[in-house]
XYZ file of C-alpha atoms in Angstrom:
592
model
C 0.000 0.000 0.000
C 1.322 3.459 -0.954
C 1.182 6.121 1.754
C -0.433 9.433 0.814
C 2.695 11.219 2.041
C 4.691 9.488 -0.688
C 2.521 10.680 -3.579
C 4.354 14.031 -4.051
C 7.447 12.017 -5.002
C 5.639 11.164 -8.254
C 6.677 14.629 -9.378
C 10.086 13.121 -10.140
C 8.553 11.123 -13.020
C 8.975 13.856 -15.601
C 7.622 11.716 -18.442
C 4.383 10.825 -16.612
C 1.378 11.473 -18.865
C -1.602 9.804 -17.123
C -2.266 9.610 -13.385
C -5.169 8.087 -11.454
C -5.239 8.882 -7.704
C -8.936 8.157 -7.136
C -9.960 7.480 -3.534
C -6.434 8.216 -2.253
C -7.641 10.899 0.191
C -5.105 13.395 -1.064
C -4.955 17.095 -0.243
C -3.996 20.245 -2.099
C -0.287 19.809 -1.350
C -0.166 16.638 -3.459
C -1.859 18.372 -6.397
C 0.575 21.295 -6.191
C 3.508 18.870 -6.215
C 2.140 17.063 -9.277
C 1.569 20.355 -11.086
C 5.262 20.427 -11.997
C 4.895 17.403 -14.294
C 5.391 18.972 -17.737
C 3.819 16.148 -19.778
C 0.828 15.339 -17.561
C -2.293 15.384 -19.753
C -4.780 13.130 -17.942
C -5.634 13.377 -14.226
C -8.263 11.317 -12.390
C -9.353 12.659 -8.977
C -12.574 10.680 -8.474
C -13.981 10.533 -4.931
C -11.425 12.928 -3.470
C -13.609 14.451 -0.749
C -10.734 16.337 0.835
C -10.157 18.564 -2.181
C -11.552 22.036 -1.715
C -11.709 25.215 -3.763
C -8.226 26.190 -2.525
C -6.757 23.421 -4.666
C -7.896 25.141 -7.840
C -7.657 28.810 -6.901
C -4.139 29.185 -5.490
C -2.494 29.038 -8.897
C -0.831 25.665 -8.531
C -3.243 23.542 -10.560
C -1.956 22.459 -14.018
C -4.884 23.820 -16.053
C -2.710 24.909 -18.954
C -1.472 21.498 -20.169
C -4.183 19.054 -19.042
C -6.315 17.351 -21.684
C -8.571 15.260 -19.418
C -9.753 15.825 -15.827
C -12.137 13.673 -13.771
C -13.548 15.289 -10.605
C -16.395 12.845 -9.970
C -17.826 13.104 -6.415
C -15.467 15.903 -5.347
C -18.438 17.216 -3.404
C -16.690 20.117 -1.645
C -16.012 21.994 -4.873
C -18.086 25.058 -5.632
C -18.216 27.765 -8.277
C -15.163 29.390 -6.667
C -12.972 26.691 -8.221
C -14.021 27.553 -11.765
C -15.039 31.197 -11.775
C -11.479 32.419 -12.494
C -10.334 29.728 -14.889
C -7.297 30.540 -17.065
C -7.576 29.786 -20.799
C -7.500 25.978 -21.280
C -7.083 25.457 -25.029
C -5.986 21.811 -24.673
C -8.904 20.574 -22.576
C -10.936 17.855 -24.286
C -12.553 15.866 -21.435
C -14.068 17.206 -18.203
C -16.027 14.996 -15.772
C -17.954 16.814 -13.018
C -20.359 14.059 -11.997
C -21.944 14.449 -8.540
C -20.333 17.837 -7.916
C -23.580 18.949 -6.363
C -22.657 22.553 -5.498
C -21.862 23.718 -9.028
C -24.203 26.203 -10.674
C -24.559 28.102 -13.940
C -21.560 30.260 -12.981
C -19.255 27.274 -13.401
C -20.801 26.205 -16.707
C -20.455 29.700 -18.161
C -16.793 29.833 -17.162
C -16.112 26.375 -18.619
C -17.802 27.165 -21.924
C -15.738 30.353 -22.223
C -12.320 28.989 -21.265
C -12.476 25.372 -22.524
C -13.638 25.828 -26.068
C -11.996 22.611 -27.312
C -14.035 20.284 -25.091
C -15.264 17.118 -26.803
C -16.609 15.341 -23.709
C -18.458 16.919 -20.780
C -20.278 15.101 -17.978
C -22.534 17.058 -15.630
C -24.373 14.116 -14.039
C -26.023 15.072 -10.780
C -25.330 18.804 -11.116
C -28.893 19.638 -10.106
C -28.489 23.449 -9.967
C -27.591 23.808 -13.640
C -30.293 25.477 -15.711
C -31.055 26.503 -19.278
C -29.372 29.881 -18.798
C -25.918 28.268 -18.920
C -26.566 25.283 -21.193
C -27.815 27.408 -24.086
C -24.599 29.494 -24.380
C -22.567 26.340 -23.710
C -24.035 24.702 -26.804
C -23.113 27.793 -28.809
C -19.506 28.011 -27.623
C -18.457 24.357 -27.477
C -18.731 23.630 -31.167
C -16.579 20.483 -30.916
C -18.633 18.755 -28.215
C -19.322 15.104 -29.024
C -20.273 13.507 -25.693
C -22.658 15.296 -23.305
C -24.078 13.753 -20.125
C -26.874 15.632 -18.327
C -28.260 12.818 -16.184
C -30.054 13.982 -13.016
C -29.904 17.637 -14.083
C -33.434 18.163 -12.794
C -33.672 21.871 -13.620
C -33.076 21.771 -17.373
C -36.004 22.023 -19.762
C -36.718 21.633 -23.438
C -35.116 25.033 -24.088
C -31.670 23.513 -23.510
C -32.435 20.573 -25.767
C -33.528 22.856 -28.585
C -30.247 24.803 -28.332
C -28.197 21.578 -28.247
C -30.042 20.199 -31.278
C -29.484 23.414 -33.206
C -25.847 24.117 -32.362
C -24.340 20.630 -31.955
C -26.201 18.721 -34.653
C -23.023 18.130 -36.688
C -20.775 16.910 -33.863
C -22.869 15.338 -31.086
C -22.683 11.531 -31.076
C -23.408 10.652 -27.413
C -26.172 12.085 -25.218
C -27.364 11.110 -21.719
C -30.705 12.629 -20.680
C -31.701 10.107 -18.028
C -33.673 11.298 -15.008
C -34.441 14.740 -16.443
C -38.158 15.000 -15.590
C -38.857 18.384 -17.203
C -37.909 17.378 -20.738
C -40.818 17.144 -23.125
C -41.006 14.254 -25.552
C -41.237 16.587 -28.553
C -37.896 18.237 -27.700
C -36.231 14.838 -27.309
C -37.617 13.728 -30.655
C -36.395 16.935 -32.268
C -32.896 16.366 -30.858
C -32.780 12.816 -32.232
C -33.964 13.965 -35.667
C -31.461 16.829 -35.911
C -28.460 14.789 -34.646
C -28.193 11.884 -37.099
C -24.626 11.021 -35.965
C -25.780 9.788 -32.562
C -24.253 6.434 -31.587
C -25.228 6.442 -27.893
C -28.555 7.511 -26.351
C -29.669 7.215 -22.723
C -33.284 8.171 -21.961
C -33.716 6.104 -18.804
C -36.297 7.125 -16.188
C -37.800 9.790 -18.395
C -41.502 10.058 -17.522
C -42.549 11.480 -20.916
C -41.076 8.952 -23.359
C -43.590 6.946 -25.411
C -43.427 4.500 -28.287
C -43.390 7.439 -30.748
C -39.872 8.291 -29.624
C -38.729 4.725 -30.277
C -40.030 5.004 -33.816
C -37.733 7.999 -34.359
C -34.778 6.295 -32.623
C -35.214 3.424 -35.084
C -33.965 5.783 -37.833
C -30.538 6.148 -36.167
C -28.894 3.494 -38.296
C -25.449 4.044 -36.692
C -26.681 3.682 -33.103
C -24.466 1.433 -30.956
C -25.705 1.988 -27.380
C -29.278 2.479 -26.152
C -30.711 2.688 -22.614
C -34.456 2.926 -21.965
C -34.715 1.790 -18.339
C -37.839 2.573 -16.305
C -39.811 4.688 -18.767
C -43.377 4.378 -17.369
C -45.194 5.705 -20.467
C -43.318 3.461 -22.846
C -45.957 0.769 -23.293
C -45.511 -1.835 -26.007
C -48.620 -2.861 -27.911
C -46.768 -5.467 -29.947
C -45.593 -3.084 -32.675
C -42.329 -2.046 -31.051
C -39.546 -2.383 -33.612
C -35.759 -2.040 -33.851
C -35.628 -3.025 -37.503
C -32.995 -0.429 -38.529
C -30.683 -0.792 -35.495
C -28.637 -3.667 -36.872
C -25.372 -2.178 -35.527
C -26.627 -1.935 -31.925
C -24.153 -3.453 -29.430
C -25.578 -2.635 -26.002
C -29.240 -2.476 -24.977
C -30.703 -1.871 -21.526
C -34.514 -2.032 -21.180
C -34.886 -2.661 -17.451
C -38.504 -2.528 -16.248
C -39.682 -1.985 -19.821
C -42.857 -3.946 -20.385
C -41.905 -5.227 -23.806
C -44.239 -7.834 -25.261
C -43.378 -11.371 -26.230
C -43.720 -10.773 -29.979
C -41.752 -7.512 -29.978
C -38.922 -9.167 -28.079
C -38.719 -12.054 -30.565
C -38.711 -9.581 -33.465
C -35.973 -7.584 -31.760
C -33.665 -10.584 -31.260
C -33.891 -11.520 -34.936
C -32.525 -8.072 -35.910
C -29.999 -7.232 -33.159
C -27.549 -10.029 -33.894
C -24.515 -7.894 -32.936
C -25.578 -7.298 -29.337
C -22.860 -7.965 -26.763
C -24.746 -6.488 -23.773
C -28.414 -6.757 -22.822
C -30.204 -6.054 -19.550
C -33.750 -7.422 -19.109
C -34.165 -6.822 -15.395
C -37.802 -6.909 -14.270
C -39.228 -7.351 -17.772
C -42.281 -9.101 -16.360
C -44.174 -9.509 -19.656
C -41.579 -11.923 -21.014
C -42.110 -15.643 -20.482
C -40.086 -18.817 -20.934
C -40.838 -18.932 -24.639
C -39.771 -15.267 -25.043
C -36.335 -15.949 -23.595
C -35.630 -18.524 -26.315
C -35.093 -15.511 -28.599
C -31.804 -14.918 -26.749
C -30.395 -17.978 -28.528
C -29.930 -15.830 -31.654
C -27.668 -13.343 -29.838
C -24.566 -15.509 -30.058
C -22.152 -12.578 -29.486
C -23.578 -11.741 -26.051
C -21.018 -11.256 -23.276
C -23.239 -9.551 -20.685
C -26.718 -10.874 -19.788
C -28.909 -9.561 -16.958
C -32.070 -11.574 -16.262
C -32.422 -10.497 -12.643
C -35.827 -10.283 -10.935
C -37.501 -12.406 -13.611
C -39.377 -15.207 -11.881
C -40.424 -16.684 -15.255
C -36.859 -17.783 -16.020
C -37.034 -21.589 -15.741
C -34.613 -24.465 -16.162
C -35.578 -24.878 -19.801
C -34.644 -21.251 -20.477
C -31.241 -21.610 -18.829
C -30.434 -24.890 -20.557
C -31.147 -23.263 -23.918
C -29.090 -20.161 -23.037
C -26.126 -22.265 -21.882
C -26.140 -24.263 -25.118
C -26.122 -21.182 -27.369
C -24.456 -18.266 -25.525
C -21.050 -19.698 -24.736
C -19.254 -16.312 -24.928
C -20.969 -14.971 -21.797
C -18.656 -13.291 -19.277
C -21.315 -11.719 -17.019
C -24.539 -13.469 -15.969
C -26.971 -11.994 -13.433
C -29.758 -14.323 -12.210
C -30.703 -12.439 -9.041
C -34.033 -13.652 -7.635
C -34.606 -16.153 -10.433
C -36.128 -18.275 -7.698
C -37.438 -21.126 -9.874
C -34.018 -22.283 -11.085
C -32.902 -25.706 -9.837
C -29.872 -27.970 -9.973
C -30.440 -28.586 -13.714
C -29.657 -24.932 -14.502
C -26.616 -24.711 -12.238
C -25.135 -27.879 -13.753
C -25.571 -26.479 -17.278
C -23.976 -23.170 -16.299
C -20.912 -24.979 -14.985
C -20.754 -27.252 -18.025
C -21.124 -24.725 -20.873
C -20.389 -21.166 -19.643
C -16.735 -21.611 -18.761
C -15.786 -18.082 -19.867
C -17.827 -16.507 -17.062
C -16.020 -13.916 -14.938
C -19.073 -12.609 -13.049
C -21.890 -14.837 -11.781
C -24.674 -13.418 -9.595
C -26.978 -16.002 -8.014
C -28.310 -13.879 -5.163
C -31.670 -15.108 -3.950
C -31.538 -18.418 -5.849
C -33.021 -20.377 -2.969
C -32.447 -23.828 -4.515
C -28.676 -23.388 -4.679
C -26.889 -25.989 -2.514
C -23.366 -27.167 -1.739
C -23.243 -29.676 -4.601
C -24.182 -26.965 -7.124
C -21.545 -24.538 -5.839
C -18.874 -27.251 -5.883
C -19.751 -28.051 -9.489
C -19.553 -24.369 -10.432
C -16.210 -23.929 -8.664
C -14.749 -26.960 -10.434
C -15.671 -25.692 -13.905
C -15.781 -21.867 -13.807
C -12.090 -21.326 -13.195
C -12.056 -17.713 -14.470
C -14.625 -16.354 -11.983
C -13.649 -13.035 -10.408
C -17.002 -11.980 -8.934
C -19.394 -14.441 -7.301
C -22.573 -13.499 -5.427
C -24.272 -16.295 -3.436
C -26.271 -14.065 -1.099
C -29.442 -15.425 0.502
C -28.574 -19.009 -0.428
C -29.805 -20.537 2.808
C -28.761 -24.106 1.925
C -25.055 -23.357 1.684
C -22.681 -24.546 4.407
C -18.973 -24.321 5.188
C -18.277 -27.046 2.634
C -19.070 -24.655 -0.242
C -16.870 -21.894 1.133
C -13.914 -24.263 1.591
C -14.247 -25.477 -1.967
C -14.461 -21.940 -3.364
C -11.319 -20.926 -1.498
C -9.388 -23.924 -2.826
C -10.435 -23.787 -6.493
C -11.253 -20.229 -7.625
C -7.767 -18.826 -8.047
C -8.864 -15.529 -9.628
C -11.730 -14.706 -7.247
C -11.753 -11.022 -6.250
C -15.264 -10.455 -4.863
C -17.356 -12.928 -2.879
C -20.797 -12.066 -1.475
C -22.282 -14.326 1.208
C -24.939 -12.044 2.690
C -27.666 -13.836 4.653
C -26.033 -17.267 4.254
C -26.936 -18.197 7.813
C -25.415 -21.695 7.837
C -21.870 -20.456 7.213
C -19.734 -20.377 10.374
C -16.756 -18.392 11.570
C -14.438 -21.303 10.745
C -15.318 -21.058 7.044
C -14.776 -17.301 7.021
C -11.366 -17.735 8.673
C -10.474 -20.408 6.144
C -11.283 -18.294 3.100
C -9.411 -15.340 4.598
C -6.339 -17.524 5.059
C -6.524 -19.002 1.552
C -7.364 -15.836 -0.372
C -4.706 -13.207 0.212
C -5.404 -9.496 0.039
C -3.950 -9.263 -3.433
C -6.508 -11.754 -4.751
C -9.732 -11.418 -2.762
C -10.390 -7.674 -2.576
C -13.958 -7.810 -1.241
C -15.704 -10.245 1.090
C -19.274 -9.242 1.915
C -20.952 -10.821 4.956
C -23.669 -8.224 5.491
C -26.741 -9.423 7.423
C -25.071 -12.527 8.803
C -25.972 -12.943 12.518
C -23.087 -11.002 14.046
C -24.491 -11.326 17.561
C -25.622 -14.638 19.035
C -24.986 -18.215 18.052
C -24.983 -19.302 14.456
C -27.418 -21.991 13.449
C -25.996 -25.444 14.291
C -22.765 -23.888 15.575
C -21.101 -23.909 18.964
C -20.580 -20.665 20.896
C -16.885 -20.768 19.932
C -17.898 -20.376 16.293
C -19.787 -17.125 16.778
C -18.967 -14.666 14.005
C -17.543 -11.506 15.529
C -15.936 -8.439 14.007
C -12.148 -8.386 14.023
C -10.969 -6.899 17.303
C -9.120 -3.612 16.957
C -6.882 -2.357 19.748
C -8.253 0.719 21.459
C -6.371 3.931 21.170
C -6.443 7.416 19.720
C -5.913 8.252 16.094
C -2.494 9.712 16.893
C -1.457 6.458 18.583
C -2.573 4.439 15.549
C -0.642 6.757 13.268
C 2.427 6.458 15.496
C 2.209 2.670 15.420
C 1.774 2.688 11.669
C 4.769 4.990 11.346
C 6.887 2.693 13.537
C 5.919 -0.308 11.428
C 6.771 1.618 8.288
C 10.164 2.626 9.723
C 10.934 -0.974 10.659
C 10.002 -2.091 7.186
C 12.233 0.623 5.685
C 15.149 -0.418 7.929
C 14.685 -4.038 6.914
C 14.565 -3.104 3.246
C 17.618 -0.870 3.704
C 19.564 -3.691 5.384
C 18.641 -6.096 2.617
C 19.592 -3.516 0.029
C 22.999 -2.963 1.684
C 23.597 -6.698 1.768
C 22.746 -6.996 -1.903
C 25.032 -4.065 -2.753
C 27.859 -5.596 -0.697
C 27.446 -8.901 -2.495
C 27.543 -7.100 -5.832
C 30.712 -5.229 -4.794
C 32.368 -8.462 -3.725
C 31.439 -10.087 -7.002
C 32.753 -7.069 -8.894
C 36.035 -7.088 -6.963
C 36.466 -10.801 -7.580
C 35.755 -10.283 -11.262
C 38.241 -7.392 -11.452
C 40.862 -9.494 -9.642
C 40.403 -12.342 -12.096
C 40.661 -9.935 -15.018
C 43.888 -8.406 -13.641
C 45.406 -11.853 -13.128
C 44.410 -12.839 -16.644
C 46.003 -9.678 -18.065
C 49.207 -10.255 -16.098
C 49.434 -13.828 -17.312
C 48.846 -12.726 -20.874
C 51.464 -9.974 -20.576
C 53.985 -12.410 -19.092
C 53.436 -14.846 -21.942
C 53.900 -12.048 -24.495
C 57.121 -10.885 -22.800
C 58.472 -14.405 -22.781
C 57.655 -14.829 -26.466
C 59.206 -11.455 -27.272
C 62.358 -12.350 -25.313
C 62.660 -15.561 -27.293
C 62.327 -13.649 -30.560
C 64.942 -11.098 -29.488
C 67.269 -13.881 -28.464
C 66.856 -15.580 -31.804
C 67.446 -12.286 -33.667
C 70.688 -11.543 -31.762
C 72.099 -14.911 -32.683
C 70.988 -14.659 -36.306
C 72.334 -11.193 -37.380
C 75.958 -10.167 -38.134
C 77.842 -8.271 -35.415
C 77.677 -4.465 -35.759
C 81.417 -4.124 -35.084
C 82.192 -5.664 -38.478
C 82.006 -2.402 -40.402
C 80.787 -2.053 -43.971
C 80.918 0.903 -46.341
C 77.895 2.970 -47.299
C 77.948 1.882 -50.952
C 78.309 -1.716 -49.905
C 75.330 -1.375 -47.593
C 73.247 0.042 -50.440
C 73.786 -3.171 -52.337
C 72.539 -5.244 -49.385
C 75.386 -7.762 -49.496
C 74.688 -11.380 -48.654
C 76.838 -12.419 -45.706
C 76.863 -15.203 -43.211
C 75.374 -14.414 -40.739
C 73.245 -11.812 -42.603
C 73.249 -8.130 -41.786
C 70.401 -6.642 -39.725
C 68.058 -4.901 -42.245
C 66.453 -2.776 -39.486
C 69.723 -1.293 -38.238
C 71.935 -0.881 -41.352
C 73.407 2.392 -40.063
C 75.067 0.537 -37.192
C 77.455 -1.165 -39.640
C 79.002 2.227 -40.566
C 82.112 3.266 -38.678
C 82.159 6.666 -36.980
C 83.812 8.452 -39.866
C 81.561 6.976 -42.561
C 78.494 7.614 -40.386
C 79.344 11.282 -40.048
C 80.050 11.631 -43.793
C 76.741 10.017 -44.713
C 74.430 11.483 -42.025
C 76.407 14.647 -41.315
C 75.786 13.802 -37.661
C 77.618 12.044 -34.936
C 76.186 8.730 -33.837
C 75.386 10.067 -30.376
C 73.465 12.988 -31.879
C 71.622 10.703 -34.331
C 70.430 8.327 -31.631
C 69.201 11.214 -29.500
C 66.817 12.275 -32.268
C 63.112 11.300 -32.133
C 62.480 7.997 -33.784
C 60.342 9.465 -36.544
C 63.170 11.864 -37.497
C 65.890 9.248 -37.434
C 63.718 6.925 -39.528
C 63.194 9.753 -42.052
C 66.942 10.282 -42.402
C 67.456 6.562 -42.944
C 64.703 6.520 -45.587
C 66.289 9.470 -47.411
C 69.624 7.566 -47.535
C 67.995 4.286 -48.535
C 69.074 2.656 -45.272
C 65.560 1.913 -43.960
C-alpha cells in the first residue's frame, strides 16, 4: 500500500502522462507537487472528498497542459474553483459528476475557457439550468459527448439549443432522469443529430413508443438505454428493424411484449450487452429468442421469476461467450440450470446467483470446479449453503476477487477464517458478509464459532498513526539492510571479477614478454655483429653475408667516420633524435 505522504514524489517522473489517484484521500499539497509534471495530460481525482476550492484557486493547478480531468464526487467543490479559470485550449474531457454545489456560474466559465471540449459530464449537477446550457451549446462547437443525467432543472429550451448548435458533432447524449424534458424536444434532438451512436433516456416520464419510432432511424446507433420509462408501453408493434449495428441495450422494467422481443432478437444479432431486469411480460418462450444473440457477453435476467430451467439450458447451449450473468431472484431455477452453467459457460467472470433459494453445496462445488475464471461471485441469501461450499471456493477459484455471502446463515466463523487464510489481500479484494448474525450463536454452531468483528486495539488516532509509522520505519530499515547486503554482495562479485581480469592480463602480458624475449634472443644470434664495419655503398647493395646483416639497423654497420660523412651527424646525436626523425633520415639515404 502506498502512503499518501509518498505521492508528491511522483513529481520526479517527468515523463508521466496519465495519473489516477482516485480514492487516495489526497490534499492540495499533493496536487501542487504534481503540477510540476510537464507532460501530464490526464488526471483522475474521483472521490477525493478532501479537495476544496483552494486546490484550484491558489495558482498551482496544471490547467494549462491538461487534456482530461475527472472530478467525480469531489463534493466540496463550488463555483469558486471555476469562476477564475485561465484559458485551457488543450482541454478535451471534463467529468464533473456528482459535484452537487456547481451552478450556472461554473458552466459559463467552462464554456468560455475550454472551447476545445469534446466530452463533458454534468451528471447530478442539479443546480444547472437553461441559462448556462444554451450558451454552452453555442460556444463548445466540438462537443461530441454530453451527459446531463439527473440535471433536474433543465427544460426543453436547452435541448432545442443543443439540437441546433451541436447537430453536426454530437454523437453521445445522456438525458436520463431529467423529468422536465418534453417528448417533442427529445424527438427533435434525435432527428437533428443523425450522428448519434449512444442515447440514454432512462427514467424519463414522458417517453412513449413514438420516440422509439424515431430512434429506429438512427442506423449508426451502438448503445441504447431505456430503463424505467413508465409511459413506454408496447402494444406489440415495437420495432428495432434499422438498429442492426446496436451493441448494447438496456430495457430494465420496460414492459416489452413477447412478440416484440422475438422480433428484436432476430434483428440485433450484434448485441454484446443486454439487460432485461424486471421485464415481467416476457415468459419462458420469449427468452428462447436470446439464442440468436450468439455474441452476447453480458446478460442480466435479474428479478424475472419466469426464467425456468428450460430457459437456462437453452441459453447455456447457445451463448457460450458470456462473461457476465446476473440471475438475481430467479427463484425457480434448480440444480439442472446450475449444472448447465458450470458445463457450458466456462468463460464466465461474473456470476450473480443472489436469492436463488435452490442453490446448494453440490451446485456450488460443481460451479467452482468448472468456472475457473470467476472473479465476482454473489451467493447471497442461499440458505442451503454450508462451510463445505466456502472451503471449496477458497481452494479452487484462483482468480476470485469479490465474494458475497450475505444472509447465508449456515456459514460459520471457521469457514470465514479459512477463506481469509486461503485468499490473500492481493486476490480477494472484497468479502461481503452483510446481514449474517453477528451477535448470538450461528445456526448449528457452537458458541466458539460465533462470528464476531475483528478486534481492533483501542487507542487514539495519533497512537494508531504512530504505530503505523513505527511499522513503516521498521520495514524501511529491513529493506535498507537487505539492500545494503545486496550491494555488498555485488561489490564483492565485482572485486572478484576485477581481480580475475587483472590476473588474466598479467598472465597474458607475461606470456607475451616471454615470447618477445625468445624472438629477441633468436634475432641476436641470427644477425651479423655491428662491429664488423661495412661501407655505405656496400650497404646500399645489401650484401649477402653469413650471418646476414640486420636490415632494421643498417646504419650501425658504418664506422664513426663513414656515419658522419653520410648522415652529417655524430652517432650520439643521431640516436638522440626522435624515432620518426631518425627513420626519415634513414629513408632518405635508402638505409631503412
